[in-house]
CSV table of C-alpha atoms in Angstrom, one decimal:
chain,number,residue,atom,x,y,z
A,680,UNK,CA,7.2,1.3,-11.0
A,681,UNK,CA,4.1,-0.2,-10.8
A,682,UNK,CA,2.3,2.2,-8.9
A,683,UNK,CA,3.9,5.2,-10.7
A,684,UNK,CA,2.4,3.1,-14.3
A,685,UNK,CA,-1.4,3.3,-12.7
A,686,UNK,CA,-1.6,6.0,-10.4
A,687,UNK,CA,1.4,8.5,-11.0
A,688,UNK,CA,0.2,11.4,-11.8
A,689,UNK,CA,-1.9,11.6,-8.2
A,690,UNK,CA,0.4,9.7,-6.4
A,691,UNK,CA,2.1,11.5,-2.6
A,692,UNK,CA,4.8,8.7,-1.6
A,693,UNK,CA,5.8,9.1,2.3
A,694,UNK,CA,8.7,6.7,2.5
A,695,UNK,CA,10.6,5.2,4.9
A,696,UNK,CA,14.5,5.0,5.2
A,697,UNK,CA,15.4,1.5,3.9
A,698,UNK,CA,15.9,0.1,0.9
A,699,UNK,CA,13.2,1.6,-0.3
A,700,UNK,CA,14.1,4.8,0.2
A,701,UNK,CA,17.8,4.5,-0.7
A,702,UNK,CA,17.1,2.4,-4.4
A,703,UNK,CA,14.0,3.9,-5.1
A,704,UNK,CA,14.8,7.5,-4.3
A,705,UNK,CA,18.1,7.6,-5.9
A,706,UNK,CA,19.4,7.8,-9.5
A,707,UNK,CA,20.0,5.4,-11.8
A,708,UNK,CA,17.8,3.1,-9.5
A,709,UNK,CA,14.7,5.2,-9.0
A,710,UNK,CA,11.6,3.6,-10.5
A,711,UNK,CA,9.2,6.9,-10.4
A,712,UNK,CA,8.8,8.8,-14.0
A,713,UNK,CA,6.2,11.5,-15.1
A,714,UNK,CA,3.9,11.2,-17.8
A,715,UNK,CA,3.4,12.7,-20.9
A,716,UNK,CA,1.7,16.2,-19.5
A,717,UNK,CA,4.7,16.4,-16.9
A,718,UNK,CA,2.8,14.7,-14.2
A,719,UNK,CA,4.1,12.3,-11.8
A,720,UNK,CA,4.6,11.0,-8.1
A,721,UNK,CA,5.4,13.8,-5.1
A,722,UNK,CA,8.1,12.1,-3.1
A,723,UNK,CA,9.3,12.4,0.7
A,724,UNK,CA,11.8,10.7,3.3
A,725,UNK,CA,11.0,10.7,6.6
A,726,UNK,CA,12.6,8.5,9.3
A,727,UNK,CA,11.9,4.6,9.8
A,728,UNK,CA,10.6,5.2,13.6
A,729,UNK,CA,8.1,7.9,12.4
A,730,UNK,CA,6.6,7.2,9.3
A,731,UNK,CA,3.7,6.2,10.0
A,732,UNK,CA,3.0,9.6,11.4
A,733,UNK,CA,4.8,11.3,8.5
A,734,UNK,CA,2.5,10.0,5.9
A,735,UNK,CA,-0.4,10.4,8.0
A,736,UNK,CA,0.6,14.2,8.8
A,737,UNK,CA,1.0,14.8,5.0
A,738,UNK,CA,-2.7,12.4,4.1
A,739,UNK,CA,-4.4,15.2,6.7
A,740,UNK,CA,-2.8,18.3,5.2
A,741,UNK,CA,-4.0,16.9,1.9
A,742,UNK,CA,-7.3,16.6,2.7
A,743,UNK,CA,-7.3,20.0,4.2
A,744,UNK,CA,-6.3,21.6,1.1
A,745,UNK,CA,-8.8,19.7,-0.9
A,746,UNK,CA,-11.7,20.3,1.8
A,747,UNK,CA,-10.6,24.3,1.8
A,748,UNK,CA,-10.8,24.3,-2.3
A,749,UNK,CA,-14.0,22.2,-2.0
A,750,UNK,CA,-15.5,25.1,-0.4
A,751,UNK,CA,-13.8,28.0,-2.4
A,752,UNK,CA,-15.6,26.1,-5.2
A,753,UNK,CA,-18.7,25.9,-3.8
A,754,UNK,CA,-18.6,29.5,-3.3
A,755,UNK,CA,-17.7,30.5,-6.6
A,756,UNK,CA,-20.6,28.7,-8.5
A,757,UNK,CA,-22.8,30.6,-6.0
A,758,UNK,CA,-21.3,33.8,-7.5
A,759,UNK,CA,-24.1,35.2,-9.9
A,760,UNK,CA,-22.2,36.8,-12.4
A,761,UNK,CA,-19.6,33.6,-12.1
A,762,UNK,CA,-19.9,32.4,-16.0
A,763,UNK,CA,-21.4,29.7,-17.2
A,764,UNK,CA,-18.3,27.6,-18.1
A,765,UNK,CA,-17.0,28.1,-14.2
A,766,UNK,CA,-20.4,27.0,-12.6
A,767,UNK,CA,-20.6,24.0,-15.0
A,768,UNK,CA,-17.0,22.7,-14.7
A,769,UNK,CA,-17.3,23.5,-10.8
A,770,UNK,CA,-20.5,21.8,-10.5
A,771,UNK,CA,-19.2,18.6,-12.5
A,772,UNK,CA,-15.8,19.1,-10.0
A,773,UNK,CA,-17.5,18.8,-6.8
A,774,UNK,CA,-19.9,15.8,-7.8
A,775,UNK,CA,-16.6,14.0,-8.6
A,776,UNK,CA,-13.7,14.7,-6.8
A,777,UNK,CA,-13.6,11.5,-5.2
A,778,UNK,CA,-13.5,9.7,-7.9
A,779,UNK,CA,-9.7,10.2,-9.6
A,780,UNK,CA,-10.4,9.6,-13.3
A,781,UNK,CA,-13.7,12.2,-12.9
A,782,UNK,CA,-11.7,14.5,-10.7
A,783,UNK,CA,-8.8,14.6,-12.6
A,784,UNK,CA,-10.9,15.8,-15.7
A,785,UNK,CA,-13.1,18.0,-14.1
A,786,UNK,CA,-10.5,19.3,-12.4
A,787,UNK,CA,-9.1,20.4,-15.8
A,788,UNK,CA,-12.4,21.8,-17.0
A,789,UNK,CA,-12.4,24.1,-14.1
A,790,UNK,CA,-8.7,24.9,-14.4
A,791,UNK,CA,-9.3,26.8,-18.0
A,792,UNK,CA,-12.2,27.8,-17.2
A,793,UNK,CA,-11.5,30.0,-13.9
A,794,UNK,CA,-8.2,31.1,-15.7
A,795,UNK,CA,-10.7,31.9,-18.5
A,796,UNK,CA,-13.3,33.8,-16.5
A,797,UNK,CA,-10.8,36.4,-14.3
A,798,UNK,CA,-10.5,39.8,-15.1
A,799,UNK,CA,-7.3,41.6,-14.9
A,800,UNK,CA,-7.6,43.6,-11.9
A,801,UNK,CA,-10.9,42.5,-10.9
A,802,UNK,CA,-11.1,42.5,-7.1
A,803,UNK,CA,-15.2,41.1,-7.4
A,804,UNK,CA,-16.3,37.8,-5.8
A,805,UNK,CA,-15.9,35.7,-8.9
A,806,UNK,CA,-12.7,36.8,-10.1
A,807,UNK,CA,-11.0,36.4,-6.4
A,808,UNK,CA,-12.3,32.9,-6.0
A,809,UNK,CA,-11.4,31.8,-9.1
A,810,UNK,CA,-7.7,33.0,-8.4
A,811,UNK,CA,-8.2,31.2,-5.2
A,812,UNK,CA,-8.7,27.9,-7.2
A,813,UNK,CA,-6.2,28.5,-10.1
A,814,UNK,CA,-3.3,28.9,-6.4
A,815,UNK,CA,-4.6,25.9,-5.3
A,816,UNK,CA,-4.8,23.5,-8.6
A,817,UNK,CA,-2.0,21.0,-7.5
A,818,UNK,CA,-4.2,19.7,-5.1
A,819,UNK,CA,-5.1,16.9,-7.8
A,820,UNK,CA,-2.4,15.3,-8.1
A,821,UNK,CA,9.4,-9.1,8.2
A,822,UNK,CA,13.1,-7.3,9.7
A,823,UNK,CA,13.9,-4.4,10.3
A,824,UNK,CA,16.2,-3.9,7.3
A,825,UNK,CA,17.9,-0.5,8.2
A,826,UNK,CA,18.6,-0.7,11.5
A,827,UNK,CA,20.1,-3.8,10.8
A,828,UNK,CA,18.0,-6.8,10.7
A,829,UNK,CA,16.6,-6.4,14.1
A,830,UNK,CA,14.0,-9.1,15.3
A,831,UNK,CA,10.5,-7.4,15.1
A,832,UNK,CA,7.0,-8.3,15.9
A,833,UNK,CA,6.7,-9.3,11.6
A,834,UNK,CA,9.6,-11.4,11.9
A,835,UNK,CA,8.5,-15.1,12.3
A,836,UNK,CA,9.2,-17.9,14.2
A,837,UNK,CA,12.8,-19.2,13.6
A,838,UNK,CA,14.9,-17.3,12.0
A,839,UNK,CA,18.1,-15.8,13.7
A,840,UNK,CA,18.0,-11.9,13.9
A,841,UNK,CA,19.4,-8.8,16.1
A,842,UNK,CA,18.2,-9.6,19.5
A,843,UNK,CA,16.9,-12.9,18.8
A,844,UNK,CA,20.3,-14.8,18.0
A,845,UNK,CA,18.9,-18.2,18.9
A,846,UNK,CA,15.9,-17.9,16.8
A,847,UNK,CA,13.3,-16.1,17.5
A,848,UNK,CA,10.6,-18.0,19.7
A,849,UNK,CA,7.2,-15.6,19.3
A,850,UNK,CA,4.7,-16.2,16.5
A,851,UNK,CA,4.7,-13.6,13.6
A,852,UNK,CA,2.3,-10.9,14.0
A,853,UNK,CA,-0.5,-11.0,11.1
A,854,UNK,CA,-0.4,-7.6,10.3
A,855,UNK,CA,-3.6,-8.0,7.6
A,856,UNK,CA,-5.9,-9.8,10.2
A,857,UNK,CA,-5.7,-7.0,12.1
A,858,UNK,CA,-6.4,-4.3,9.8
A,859,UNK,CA,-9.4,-6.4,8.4
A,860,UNK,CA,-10.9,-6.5,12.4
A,861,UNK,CA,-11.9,-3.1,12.1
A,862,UNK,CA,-14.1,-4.1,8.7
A,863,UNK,CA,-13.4,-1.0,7.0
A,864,UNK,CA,-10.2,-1.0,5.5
A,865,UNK,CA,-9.3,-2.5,2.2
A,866,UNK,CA,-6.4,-5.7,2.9
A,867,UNK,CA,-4.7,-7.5,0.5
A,868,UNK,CA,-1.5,-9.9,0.9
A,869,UNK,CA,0.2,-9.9,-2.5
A,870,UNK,CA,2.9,-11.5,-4.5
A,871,UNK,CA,4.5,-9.8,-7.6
A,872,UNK,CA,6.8,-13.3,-8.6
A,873,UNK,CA,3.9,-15.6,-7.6
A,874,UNK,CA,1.1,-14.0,-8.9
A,875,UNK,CA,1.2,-10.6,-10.9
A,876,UNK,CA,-2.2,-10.4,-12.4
A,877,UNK,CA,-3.8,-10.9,-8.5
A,878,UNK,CA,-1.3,-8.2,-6.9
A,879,UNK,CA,-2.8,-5.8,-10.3
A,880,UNK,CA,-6.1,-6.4,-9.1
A,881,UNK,CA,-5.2,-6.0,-5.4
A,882,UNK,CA,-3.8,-2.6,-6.6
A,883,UNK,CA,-6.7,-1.4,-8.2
A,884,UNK,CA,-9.2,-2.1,-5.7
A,885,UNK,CA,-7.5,-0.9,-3.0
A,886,UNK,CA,-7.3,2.8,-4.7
A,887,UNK,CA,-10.8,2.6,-5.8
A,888,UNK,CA,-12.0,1.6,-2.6
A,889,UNK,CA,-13.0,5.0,-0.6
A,890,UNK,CA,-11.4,4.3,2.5
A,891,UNK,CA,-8.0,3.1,3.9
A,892,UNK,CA,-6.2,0.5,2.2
A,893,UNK,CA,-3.2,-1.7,3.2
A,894,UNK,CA,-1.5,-3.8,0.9
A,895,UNK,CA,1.4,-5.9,2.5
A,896,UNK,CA,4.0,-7.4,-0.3
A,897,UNK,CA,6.2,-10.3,0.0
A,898,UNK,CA,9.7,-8.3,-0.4
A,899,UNK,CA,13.1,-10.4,-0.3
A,900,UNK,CA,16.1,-8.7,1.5
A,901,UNK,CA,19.2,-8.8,1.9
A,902,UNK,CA,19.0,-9.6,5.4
A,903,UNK,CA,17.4,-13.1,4.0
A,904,UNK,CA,21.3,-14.1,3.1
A,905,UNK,CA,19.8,-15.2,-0.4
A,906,UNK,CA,20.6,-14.2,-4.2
A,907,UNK,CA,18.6,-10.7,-4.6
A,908,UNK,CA,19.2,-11.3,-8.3
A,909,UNK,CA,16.5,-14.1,-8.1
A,910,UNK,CA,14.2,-12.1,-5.8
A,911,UNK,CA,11.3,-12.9,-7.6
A,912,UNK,CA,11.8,-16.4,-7.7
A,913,UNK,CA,12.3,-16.4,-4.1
A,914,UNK,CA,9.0,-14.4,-3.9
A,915,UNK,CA,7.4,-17.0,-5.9
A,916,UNK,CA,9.0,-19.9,-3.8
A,917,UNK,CA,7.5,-18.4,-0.6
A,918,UNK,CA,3.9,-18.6,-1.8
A,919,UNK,CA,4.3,-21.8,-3.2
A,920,UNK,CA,5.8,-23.6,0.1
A,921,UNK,CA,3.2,-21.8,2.5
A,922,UNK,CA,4.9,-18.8,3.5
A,923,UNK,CA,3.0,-16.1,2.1
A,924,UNK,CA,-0.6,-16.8,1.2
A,925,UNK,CA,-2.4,-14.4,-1.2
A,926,UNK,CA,-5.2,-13.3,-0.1
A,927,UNK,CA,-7.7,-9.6,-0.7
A,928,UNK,CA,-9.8,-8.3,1.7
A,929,UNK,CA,-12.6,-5.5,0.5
A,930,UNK,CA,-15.3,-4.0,2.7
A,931,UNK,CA,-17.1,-2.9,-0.4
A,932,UNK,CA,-18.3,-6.6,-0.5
A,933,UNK,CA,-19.8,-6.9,2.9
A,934,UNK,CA,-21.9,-4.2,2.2
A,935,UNK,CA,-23.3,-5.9,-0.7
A,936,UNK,CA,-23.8,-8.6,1.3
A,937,UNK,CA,-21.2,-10.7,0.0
A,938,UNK,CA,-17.9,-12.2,1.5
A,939,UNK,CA,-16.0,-9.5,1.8
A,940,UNK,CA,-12.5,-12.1,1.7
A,941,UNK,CA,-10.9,-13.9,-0.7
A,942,UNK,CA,-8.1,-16.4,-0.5
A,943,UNK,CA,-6.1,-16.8,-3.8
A,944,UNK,CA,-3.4,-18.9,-3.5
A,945,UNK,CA,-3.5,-22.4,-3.9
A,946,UNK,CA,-2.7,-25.0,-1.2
A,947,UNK,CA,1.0,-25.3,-0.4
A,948,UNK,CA,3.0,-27.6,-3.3
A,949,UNK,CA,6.4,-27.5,-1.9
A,950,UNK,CA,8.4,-28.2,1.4
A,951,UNK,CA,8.1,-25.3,4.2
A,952,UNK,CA,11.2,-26.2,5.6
A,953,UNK,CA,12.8,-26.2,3.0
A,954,UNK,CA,12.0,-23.2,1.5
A,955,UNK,CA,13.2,-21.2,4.9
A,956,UNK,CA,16.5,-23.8,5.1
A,957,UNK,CA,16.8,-21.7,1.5
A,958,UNK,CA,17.3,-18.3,3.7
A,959,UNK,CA,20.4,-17.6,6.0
A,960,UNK,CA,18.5,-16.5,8.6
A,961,UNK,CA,17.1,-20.4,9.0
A,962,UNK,CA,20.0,-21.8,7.4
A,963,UNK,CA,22.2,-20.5,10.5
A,964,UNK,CA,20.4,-21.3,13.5
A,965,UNK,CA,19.9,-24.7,11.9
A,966,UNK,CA,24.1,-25.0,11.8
A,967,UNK,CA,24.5,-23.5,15.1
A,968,UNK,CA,21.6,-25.1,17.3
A,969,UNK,CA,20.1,-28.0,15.5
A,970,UNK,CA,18.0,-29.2,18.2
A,971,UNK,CA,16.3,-25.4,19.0
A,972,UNK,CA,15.8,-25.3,15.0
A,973,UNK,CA,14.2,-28.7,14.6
A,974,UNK,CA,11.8,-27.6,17.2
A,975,UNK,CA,11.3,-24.1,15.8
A,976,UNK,CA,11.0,-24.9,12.2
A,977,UNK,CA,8.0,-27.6,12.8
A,978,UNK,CA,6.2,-24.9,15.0
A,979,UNK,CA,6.6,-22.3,12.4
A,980,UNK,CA,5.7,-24.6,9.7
A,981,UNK,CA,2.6,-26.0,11.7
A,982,UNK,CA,2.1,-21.7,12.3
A,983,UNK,CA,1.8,-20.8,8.6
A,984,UNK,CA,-0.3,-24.3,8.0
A,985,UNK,CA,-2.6,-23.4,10.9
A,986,UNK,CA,-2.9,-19.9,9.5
A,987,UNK,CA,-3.8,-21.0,5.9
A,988,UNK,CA,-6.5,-23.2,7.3
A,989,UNK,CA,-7.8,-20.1,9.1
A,990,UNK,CA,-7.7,-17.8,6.0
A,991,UNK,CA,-9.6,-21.4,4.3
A,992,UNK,CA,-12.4,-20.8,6.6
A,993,UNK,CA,-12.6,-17.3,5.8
A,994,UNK,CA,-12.9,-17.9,1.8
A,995,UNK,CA,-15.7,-20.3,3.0
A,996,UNK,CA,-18.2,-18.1,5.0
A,997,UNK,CA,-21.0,-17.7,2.0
């Protein structure tokens, strides 16, 4: 919903198969609406095991479509008898079309303007290419969950999950730290029930950034064996015990010469353990092997302590 609020009328959603997919894609539940002019989010489904390559396949033939009509306009304002209001508009179009809020209205400009300019019948340079562009206008616009609660490289040390019925013994993977090694892409760690205002500004720097941008929310499930009715006061719980630091990561800052990371959560004010005893997933493995989760639950709670010292030392590097 939030997304759809700031960035719906541009927005291409490649979504998983989950509970995503299967509350957010269906009626009464879905949260995506269009806007006044009729504009709003293009939505997709794809598979859980190949989404990553789903989304990416429909980012690239995106930016095909955009790169083709980026040169269809370039030829049409080279088009001497192209008028004067096509030229402009696809002049101002080309300087912005990176940026959304420019694109969007240039984009417009050139719209009318292109639909204003062709002649019935005309087969000439100017009034071909600007068909071309009128065709082509849309062109601006921790478990895993469903397949069960299987143990994954997100889940964390501890809790009982599919193939890890003991608790699982591996450390969580930090999923941000390694996006942020390759210094360009835009990382935040967010938090909608601990901390909306700093997930809103995660949000809009990640889409103004001109790059990839990752932004990994704290999301209670089912599979946590807690009451989804309070899912944002779990949410909230898990940032204040430790869990799930807040954090934003923005490349645009290093190359000012600044530090490109920011920590904003505060240090931990309630118990780790138990936060986690709060979950099933912990609460179980405590009932069934109390001397395995003893051992566990200090290692994962010295894990997430260790980690927020790291991310400390991080915010520190001025």
């Amino acid at each position: 919903k939030l997304l759809t609020q700031l960035f719906g009328d541009r927005m291409v959603i490649a979504n998983a198969t989950g509970c995503t997919s299967i509350y957010g894609g269906s009626a009464p539940t879905v949260p995506y609406a269009k806007n006044a002019k009729g504009q709003g989010p293009a939505w997709a489904n794809s598979l859980f095991e190949d989404n990553a390559e789903f989304g990416y396949g429909i980012n690239l033939a995106n930016k095909q479509r955009r790169l083709g009509l980026k040169d269809t306009v370039e030829a049409l304002i080279a088009v001497d008898w192209a008028t004067d209001e096509i030229k402009a508009a696809g002049k101002e179009w080309l300087e912005g079309m990176d940026e959304a809020e420019t694109s969007r209205a240039a984009g417009d400009k050139l719209l009318k303007a292109c639909k204003d300019g062709i002649t019935e019948g005309c087969e000439c340079d100017a009034c071909k290419l600007a068909r071309k562009v009128v065709e082509n206008a849309d062109v601006d616009t921790e478990v895993y969950s469903n397949t069960g609660g299987q143990s994954s490289k997100a889940t964390p040390t501890g809790p009982i999950a599919k193939f890890a019925a003991a608790g699982k013994r591996t450390k969580k993977k930090d999923l941000g730290l390694m996006a942020m090694s390759y210094g360009y892409v835009y990382v935040a760690k967010v938090c909608m029930g601990a901390d909306p205002a700093q997930l809103l500004k995660a949000v809009n720097e990640a889409e103004a950034y001109h790059g990839p941008s990752l932004i990994i929310a704290y999301a209670p499930c089912i599979n946590h064996t807690i009451n989804m009715s309070h899912s944002q006061l779990e949410a909230k719980k898990a940032v204040e015990a430790g869990y799930w630091p807040l954090y934003r990561y923005n490349p645009d800052l290093a190359a000012e010469g600044k530090n490109p990371f920011t920590l904003d959560s505060k240090d931990p004010k309630s118990s780790f353990q138990d936060f986690i005893l709060g979950e099933g997933r912990y609460a179980a493995l405590k009932k069934q092997f109390p001397e395995i989760a003893t051992e566990l639950f200090a290692r994962a709670e010295r894990e997430a302590y260790d980690k927020i010292d790291y991310y400390k030392k991080l915010d520190n590097l001025d």
